XYZ file of C-alpha atoms in Angstrom:
567
model
C 71.345 80.699 103.106
C 69.066 83.724 102.860
C 69.168 86.183 99.960
C 70.821 89.467 100.844
C 70.285 92.727 98.985
C 73.382 94.919 98.963
C 73.362 98.540 97.846
C 70.146 99.890 96.345
C 67.111 97.626 96.808
C 65.967 95.760 93.700
C 62.304 95.141 92.988
C 61.338 91.505 93.481
C 59.539 91.251 90.140
C 61.957 90.432 87.335
C 61.189 92.173 84.045
C 63.141 90.795 81.091
C 65.266 93.389 79.340
C 64.814 95.922 82.135
C 68.467 96.949 82.220
C 68.323 97.918 78.527
C 65.144 100.015 78.654
C 67.148 103.266 78.704
C 69.927 102.084 76.389
C 68.584 103.826 73.284
C 68.741 107.240 74.975
C 72.344 106.796 76.127
C 74.318 109.093 73.786
C 77.312 108.105 71.697
C 80.771 109.248 72.764
C 81.593 112.656 71.225
C 84.896 113.403 69.503
C 86.492 116.300 71.424
C 87.615 119.412 69.490
C 91.164 118.931 68.226
C 92.467 122.292 69.421
C 91.004 121.771 72.899
C 92.764 118.415 73.283
C 96.098 119.824 72.129
C 95.865 122.766 74.540
C 94.968 120.473 77.451
C 97.844 118.187 76.493
C 100.364 121.036 76.698
C 98.911 122.145 80.026
C 99.203 118.600 81.352
C 102.854 118.368 80.245
C 103.990 121.580 81.941
C 104.715 120.194 85.443
C 106.214 116.848 84.328
C 108.642 117.595 81.457
C 111.728 119.782 81.137
C 111.400 123.294 79.685
C 113.280 122.347 76.503
C 111.076 119.295 75.976
C 107.947 121.401 76.415
C 109.213 123.955 73.904
C 109.840 121.196 71.348
C 106.373 119.717 71.930
C 104.758 123.135 71.460
C 106.375 123.295 68.010
C 105.062 119.812 67.159
C 101.555 120.714 68.353
C 101.577 123.868 66.241
C 102.570 121.790 63.207
C 99.914 119.174 64.008
C 97.187 121.848 64.200
C 97.999 123.575 60.892
C 94.995 124.159 58.651
C 94.706 121.338 56.142
C 97.428 119.394 57.954
C 97.676 115.882 59.307
C 95.815 116.699 62.535
C 92.737 117.938 60.703
C 92.772 114.888 58.435
C 92.931 112.483 61.372
C 90.218 114.430 63.206
C 87.878 114.205 60.198
C 88.549 110.471 60.030
C 87.609 110.065 63.695
C 84.448 112.110 63.203
C 83.440 109.893 60.261
C 84.071 106.835 62.393
C 81.997 108.311 65.232
C 79.054 108.880 62.893
C 79.054 105.218 61.826
C 79.685 103.424 65.135
C 78.200 103.429 68.628
C 81.590 104.200 70.157
C 84.622 105.305 68.137
C 87.063 104.649 70.998
C 86.192 101.429 72.851
C 87.487 98.848 70.349
C 90.797 100.689 69.933
C 91.036 101.199 73.696
C 90.513 97.499 74.510
C 92.947 96.422 71.801
C 95.668 98.910 72.781
C 95.300 98.697 76.569
C 94.704 94.962 76.896
C 94.632 92.603 73.915
C 97.867 93.819 72.303
C 99.798 93.739 75.579
C 102.130 90.740 75.741
C 102.812 90.713 79.473
C 101.006 88.023 81.504
C 97.427 88.892 82.461
C 98.013 87.807 86.061
C 98.839 90.906 88.176
C 99.625 93.114 85.142
C 96.045 93.177 83.812
C 93.507 91.191 85.835
C 91.929 92.707 88.931
C 90.985 91.089 92.211
C 88.651 91.721 95.107
C 88.653 90.163 98.566
C 85.122 89.748 99.894
C 83.789 89.801 103.424
C 81.633 86.855 104.444
C 78.273 87.439 102.784
C 75.270 85.906 101.059
C 74.367 86.579 97.431
C 71.320 87.347 95.331
C 70.759 85.173 92.308
C 72.418 85.307 88.913
C 69.151 85.054 86.984
C 68.770 88.855 87.044
C 71.908 89.309 84.938
C 71.095 86.429 82.583
C 67.651 87.917 81.872
C 68.838 91.543 81.617
C 66.742 92.366 84.684
C 69.303 94.280 86.709
C 68.002 97.791 87.393
C 69.290 100.576 85.167
C 72.054 102.567 86.855
C 72.146 106.361 86.784
C 74.706 109.085 87.358
C 73.566 112.656 87.810
C 70.063 111.615 86.757
C 71.288 110.246 83.420
C 71.091 106.528 82.523
C 74.379 104.664 82.179
C 75.278 102.110 79.520
C 74.528 98.593 80.794
C 75.949 96.572 77.882
C 79.159 95.529 79.632
C 77.156 93.252 81.920
C 76.765 90.963 78.893
C 80.546 90.614 78.723
C 81.369 89.322 82.206
C 79.738 85.890 82.400
C 80.634 83.097 79.951
C 83.484 85.194 78.597
C 87.133 84.360 78.061
C 90.298 85.850 76.610
C 91.965 83.667 73.965
C 95.742 84.010 73.464
C 96.991 84.798 69.987
C 100.230 85.796 68.281
C 100.732 89.575 68.580
C 97.196 90.164 69.885
C 94.493 88.283 71.812
C 90.769 87.948 71.151
C 87.726 87.909 73.411
C 84.880 85.402 73.173
C 81.427 85.880 74.684
C 78.991 82.976 74.973
C 76.271 84.251 77.329
C 73.966 85.492 74.566
C 74.527 82.681 72.058
C 71.699 80.353 71.006
C 73.316 77.521 72.965
C 74.189 79.524 76.068
C 76.273 77.616 78.638
C 74.546 76.117 81.657
C 77.676 75.019 83.481
C 80.454 76.461 85.584
C 84.037 75.227 85.692
C 85.476 74.234 89.057
C 89.163 73.742 89.829
C 90.456 71.985 92.939
C 94.057 70.917 93.497
C 94.758 72.204 89.970
C 92.291 69.691 88.453
C 89.372 70.989 86.392
C 85.741 69.904 86.512
C 82.555 70.902 84.705
C 79.474 71.319 86.888
C 76.014 71.906 85.414
C 74.211 74.477 87.564
C 70.801 74.182 85.894
C 68.348 71.347 86.308
C 66.697 69.823 83.250
C 63.616 72.012 83.798
C 65.703 75.193 83.629
C 65.778 75.931 87.358
C 69.035 76.642 89.144
C 70.576 74.122 91.496
C 69.764 74.701 95.131
C 72.378 75.558 97.712
C 72.208 71.985 99.025
C 72.738 70.561 95.555
C 75.704 72.832 94.913
C 77.239 71.856 98.238
C 76.933 68.148 97.446
C 78.515 68.567 94.016
C 81.409 70.694 95.282
C 82.016 68.136 98.023
C 82.149 65.382 95.383
C 84.676 67.407 93.398
C 86.927 67.819 96.436
C 86.785 64.082 97.162
C 87.565 63.279 93.520
C 90.754 65.387 93.588
C 92.472 64.774 96.948
C 95.985 65.432 95.629
C 97.457 68.301 93.598
C 98.288 67.310 90.039
C 101.952 67.377 89.064
C 101.080 69.274 85.873
C 98.948 72.284 86.907
C 97.818 73.419 83.451
C 96.109 76.503 84.870
C 99.542 77.987 85.421
C 99.942 78.199 81.645
C 97.536 81.167 81.679
C 100.123 83.142 83.673
C 102.617 83.091 80.793
C 103.698 85.892 78.489
C 100.886 86.074 75.948
C 103.018 85.130 72.927
C 104.417 82.109 74.786
C 100.922 81.092 75.937
C 99.640 81.539 72.385
C 102.144 78.995 71.059
C 101.351 76.555 73.870
C 97.613 77.027 73.346
C 97.916 76.366 69.601
C 99.770 73.150 70.399
C 97.190 72.070 72.967
C 94.162 72.415 70.705
C 95.692 70.136 68.081
C 94.464 67.348 70.339
C 90.677 66.961 70.093
C 90.271 66.108 73.790
C 92.228 69.200 74.754
C 90.155 71.333 72.404
C 86.894 70.143 73.989
C 88.266 70.583 77.508
C 89.494 74.118 76.839
C 86.165 74.991 75.229
C 84.349 73.787 78.360
C 86.421 76.158 80.495
C 86.103 79.077 78.075
C 82.325 78.690 77.699
C 81.626 78.169 81.408
C 79.562 80.845 83.141
C 82.455 81.467 85.519
C 85.189 79.484 87.258
C 85.150 78.516 90.931
C 88.630 78.017 92.411
C 88.650 75.900 95.572
C 92.018 76.723 97.169
C 94.033 74.960 99.815
C 95.088 76.993 102.844
C 98.305 78.996 102.633
C 100.699 80.111 105.406
C 99.896 83.601 106.703
C 101.520 85.928 109.205
C 98.868 87.305 111.625
C 99.694 90.949 110.831
C 99.732 90.296 107.072
C 96.403 88.480 106.713
C 94.707 91.176 104.623
C 97.663 91.555 102.288
C 98.012 87.774 101.980
C 94.324 87.417 101.134
C 94.559 90.036 98.382
C 97.647 88.380 96.903
C 95.838 85.028 96.900
C 93.035 86.581 94.871
C 95.377 88.544 92.619
C 97.887 85.827 91.688
C 97.280 82.738 93.832
C 100.429 83.068 95.898
C 102.862 81.787 93.286
C 103.754 78.442 91.755
C 104.124 76.760 95.171
C 100.651 77.818 96.320
C 97.442 78.243 94.316
C 98.464 80.010 91.088
C 97.948 76.767 89.143
C 94.448 76.533 90.620
C 93.201 79.270 88.279
C 92.272 80.027 84.679
C 93.330 83.664 84.485
C 91.836 84.158 81.005
C 88.279 83.790 82.352
C 86.096 86.876 82.558
C 85.240 86.040 86.173
C 86.659 83.609 88.732
C 85.498 83.096 92.307
C 88.193 82.071 94.768
C 87.253 80.210 97.955
C 90.016 79.052 100.284
C 90.094 76.506 103.090
C 91.464 79.276 105.317
C 88.397 81.476 104.754
C 89.849 83.601 101.947
C 87.041 84.540 99.585
C 87.100 86.807 96.563
C 86.937 87.257 92.818
C 89.452 87.683 90.012
C 88.318 89.255 86.752
C 89.600 90.090 83.300
C 89.924 93.811 82.663
C 89.849 93.179 78.926
C 86.322 91.739 79.043
C 84.792 94.444 81.247
C 85.755 97.189 83.663
C 86.299 96.229 87.287
C 83.111 97.988 88.396
C 80.947 95.422 86.608
C 82.755 92.445 88.100
C 82.443 93.958 91.553
C 78.693 94.505 91.228
C 78.076 91.079 89.717
C 80.172 89.465 92.426
C 77.842 90.997 95.003
C 74.624 89.767 93.344
C 75.603 86.650 91.481
C 75.515 83.072 92.676
C 72.156 81.865 93.941
C 69.365 82.322 96.424
C 67.754 79.402 98.169
C 65.169 77.949 95.813
C 63.707 74.484 96.431
C 65.909 72.443 98.765
C 64.435 69.063 97.789
C 66.484 67.563 94.963
C 64.724 65.230 92.531
C 67.356 65.327 89.802
C 70.422 63.203 89.182
C 73.392 65.560 88.884
C 76.697 64.841 87.220
C 80.147 66.339 87.234
C 82.733 65.892 84.505
C 86.427 65.627 85.402
C 88.980 66.255 82.684
C 92.734 66.509 82.368
C 94.754 67.996 79.531
C 97.316 65.456 78.260
C 100.703 66.676 79.423
C 102.599 65.364 76.424
C 101.305 68.207 74.270
C 103.524 70.798 75.942
C 107.076 70.530 77.154
C 107.740 69.899 80.830
C 110.750 72.237 80.595
C 108.452 75.118 79.599
C 106.318 74.434 82.663
C 109.374 74.598 84.932
C 110.456 77.903 83.349
C 106.996 79.301 83.967
C 107.113 78.145 87.607
C 110.309 80.163 88.041
C 108.947 83.314 86.373
C 105.717 83.196 88.358
C 107.584 82.616 91.614
C 109.715 85.696 90.919
C 106.632 87.799 90.105
C 104.855 86.761 93.303
C 108.011 87.321 95.367
C 108.706 90.811 94.007
C 105.155 92.190 94.193
C 105.228 94.426 97.249
C 101.648 95.009 98.441
C 100.455 96.655 101.626
C 96.991 97.356 103.003
C 96.810 100.567 105.019
C 93.870 102.077 106.899
C 94.141 105.817 107.549
C 91.992 106.387 110.648
C 92.603 110.087 111.384
C 89.499 111.150 109.437
C 87.419 110.281 106.402
C 84.859 111.620 103.974
C 82.682 113.364 106.567
C 85.524 115.538 107.874
C 86.765 116.484 104.403
C 83.314 117.390 103.097
C 82.645 119.448 106.212
C 85.686 121.516 105.201
C 84.452 121.771 101.599
C 87.154 119.500 100.190
C 86.792 116.761 97.631
C 87.812 113.501 99.368
C 89.136 112.155 96.077
C 91.205 115.284 95.437
C 92.636 115.070 98.943
C 93.891 111.507 98.415
C 95.293 112.362 94.982
C 97.239 115.315 96.381
C 98.572 113.212 99.263
C 99.777 110.586 96.785
C 101.648 113.182 94.752
C 103.140 114.707 97.901
C 104.349 111.291 99.062
C 105.910 110.589 95.651
C 107.645 113.972 95.593
C 109.102 113.404 99.044
C 110.502 110.029 98.009
C 111.891 111.043 94.598
C 112.115 114.871 94.680
C 110.184 115.224 91.436
C 106.624 115.508 90.193
C 105.177 112.560 88.335
C 102.488 111.659 85.853
C 99.452 110.365 87.751
C 96.441 108.512 86.366
C 92.945 107.989 87.708
C 90.213 106.314 85.638
C 86.889 108.026 85.038
C 83.939 106.004 83.818
C 82.580 106.727 80.326
C 79.364 104.798 80.955
C 77.376 107.947 80.213
C 78.026 106.962 76.576
C 77.180 103.817 74.621
C 79.743 101.046 75.140
C 81.896 103.480 77.136
C 84.834 102.114 79.116
C 87.115 104.527 81.002
C 88.998 107.763 80.390
C 91.980 109.120 82.248
C 91.874 111.953 84.762
C 95.372 113.440 84.734
C 95.565 114.739 88.277
C 99.050 116.231 88.015
C 98.480 119.945 87.483
C 100.268 123.262 87.653
C 98.549 124.436 90.789
C 96.931 122.503 93.626
C 93.951 124.839 93.706
C 93.228 124.182 90.027
C 93.619 120.489 90.707
C 91.053 120.505 93.516
C 88.567 122.500 91.452
C 88.949 120.016 88.584
C 87.971 117.142 90.847
C 85.096 119.037 92.476
C 83.651 120.065 89.108
C 80.648 117.805 88.339
C 81.173 118.535 84.649
C 84.748 117.243 84.660
C 85.885 116.807 81.067
C 87.024 113.167 81.327
C 83.599 111.949 82.488
C 81.865 113.896 79.723
C 83.926 112.404 76.933
C 86.504 115.195 76.602
C 89.546 113.318 77.982
C 92.794 113.920 76.129
C 94.292 110.419 76.373
C 91.454 108.652 74.566
C 91.317 111.339 71.878
C 95.073 111.174 71.278
C 94.907 107.366 71.179
C 92.099 107.538 68.633
C 94.062 109.980 66.477
C 97.158 107.798 66.656
C 95.229 104.632 65.725
C 93.536 106.548 62.906
C 96.905 106.958 61.152
C 96.617 103.321 60.082
C 93.111 103.861 58.702
C 94.222 106.945 56.777
C 97.534 105.372 55.677
C 99.454 108.299 57.190
C 102.985 108.138 58.589
C 103.059 108.450 62.376
C 103.216 112.194 63.249
C 106.184 113.279 65.376
C 103.756 114.423 68.066
C 103.215 110.754 68.989
C 106.912 109.769 68.938
C 108.060 112.799 70.938
C 109.753 112.168 74.318
C 107.075 114.278 76.028
C 104.362 111.925 74.756
C 106.173 108.973 76.314
C 106.572 110.789 79.642
C 102.957 111.939 79.669
C 101.408 108.493 79.451
C 104.028 106.409 81.238
C 102.440 106.954 84.629
C 104.439 106.680 87.837
C 101.255 106.430 89.909
C 98.127 104.633 88.725
C 95.156 105.088 91.026
C 91.613 103.865 91.340
C 88.992 105.002 93.805
C 86.618 102.217 94.820
C 83.247 103.437 96.041
C 82.033 100.790 98.452
C 80.052 100.620 101.668
C 81.306 97.110 102.420
C 84.647 95.903 103.715
C 85.618 94.380 100.369
C 89.188 95.102 99.263
C 89.607 95.509 95.486
C 93.072 95.572 93.935
C 94.908 95.579 90.632
C 98.632 95.124 90.225
C 101.033 97.637 88.653
C 101.098 97.497 84.839
C 104.868 97.944 84.697
C 107.685 97.311 87.194
C 108.392 101.011 87.804
C 104.978 102.354 88.856
C 102.897 102.418 92.013
C 99.327 101.168 91.870
C 97.000 102.547 94.533
C 93.412 101.424 95.126
C 91.594 103.423 97.768
C 88.183 103.778 99.320
C 87.153 106.943 101.181
C 84.685 105.931 103.890
C 82.841 108.214 106.292
C 85.449 108.008 109.071
C 88.559 106.488 107.460
C 90.421 105.920 104.213
C 91.481 102.426 103.132
C 94.409 102.113 100.728
C 96.125 99.232 98.943
C 99.545 100.195 97.569
C 101.432 97.790 95.288
C 104.682 97.933 93.345
C 107.265 95.510 91.998
C 110.405 95.837 94.093
C 113.448 93.700 94.933
C 113.055 91.345 97.915
C 115.321 93.448 100.161
C 113.148 96.580 99.810
C 111.569 97.849 103.014
C 107.913 96.884 102.613
C 106.568 99.581 104.898
C 108.448 102.609 103.546
C 106.006 103.568 100.806
C 102.887 103.129 102.933
C 104.452 105.139 105.774
C 105.359 107.969 103.383
C 101.768 108.065 102.205
C 100.326 108.152 105.731
C 102.773 110.916 106.687
C 101.753 112.942 103.632
C 98.069 112.562 104.500
C 98.649 113.633 108.097
C 100.607 116.693 106.917
C 97.789 117.490 104.516
C 95.472 117.939 107.505
C 96.164 121.661 107.170
C 94.557 121.715 103.726
C 90.965 121.846 104.999
C 91.900 125.016 106.896
C 93.579 126.530 103.855
C 90.646 125.898 101.558
C 87.760 126.407 103.970
């Protein structure tokens, strides 16, 4: 296997700490002006709420903005917090968006990516902080999230979860966890002299693991990580009462990442891409490979007998962008092929008597229903791509967003709240902010997406600010203002379409599932001559699986006139 550099070339010389050389000049996230956020909020509401609701919200905003009132007090609290922390939003964002959510992480939170057949650069660059600094618009981006992907795990808890990170500890892990036929193994990937295992050594060890687990276990404990988080928390607490279980779980949680060696699954020829994505996203259900996972891990690699290859990552640990980049550069390059070390693997099972078999059967049923009802379709729009749109002075991203809203309107005869994430990596520890692409006028919408100084990217997004203000009520011991319990607030941030543009030159297919049963999730990539889309939604089994994708394609074809209108 030869090393393969993907994307921008990386210098061969590794310089420790290189990816943090610009970290001290990355600014902290600013707190937007209170009045600006409130005005943008009202503007955002106008096309998606009824006139009477908007009028009521305007009254609440006016009350919230009164001099010396609750809004000013919360704003001052946020500004104090911002002056004493690197990022006033990230901890609240991760807690609210991920750790406090009680739905299963599989599909609802974790993201997946199907990979083309490729080679990989080595992981040592990330371990030694030697990845090159990334820039946007000539400004360095925060690189700290790379520390949170490897050797990370989400731990279930009552009411809220926690995250653990082991990569930078004094006793940093030197092993990966491997699961085959729902049985877990620990595999050391470093030799005693600190060098990584060679490709040949890894192959031998993985082959030994497969031979040691020829049959699927009747108690696939990995499936426990697909449970509702409160249910999983109770099961987890019961498991760790046993010392063997505690050590086994710790080995999985501390491992650099998990490798899932899957058995082949039945596939229809015309559904191979969709089937591959579903395998990465949820494992195909309780009858397939869903028990061959540990969905709490920060990063899992999935390799199937049928050629399916991809990665599943935890959104709570790091944004999907980081997992995608690390997936491209991670495993190993060919070092020395002559092995002079004795290598060992450790096989462990969690005693089944520590959780009830009935609970496992219930979870099988729930997971089967989730996998059955997730309607996912891969669509490639081949009429044109980025080159054509840019030639007509249109933002490719704006074009797709408008087509999505047009398709939704045609299906439901109403406008909807639409979300697209914007990276906040221009700021220390920044995660994402929301671009609210539903607007009063399409022209304004296009200009907003073409504007390089778009407010969300520059830390002026309304959703994060409003979340911070709402969370600050607890710090200030203030009763929840009516602004945050208003029906308009619920409508504004209960999105009907959640989107994510994936910038990629490869044929990888990233995907996340819908966060709630009533929304569409759309991942798309605008390439030079085509647009790839993955549309997913929870729908009953008798729903026509092609309807939504066909509506979207039709809307994009009809939107062909837009380049003429705006040229």
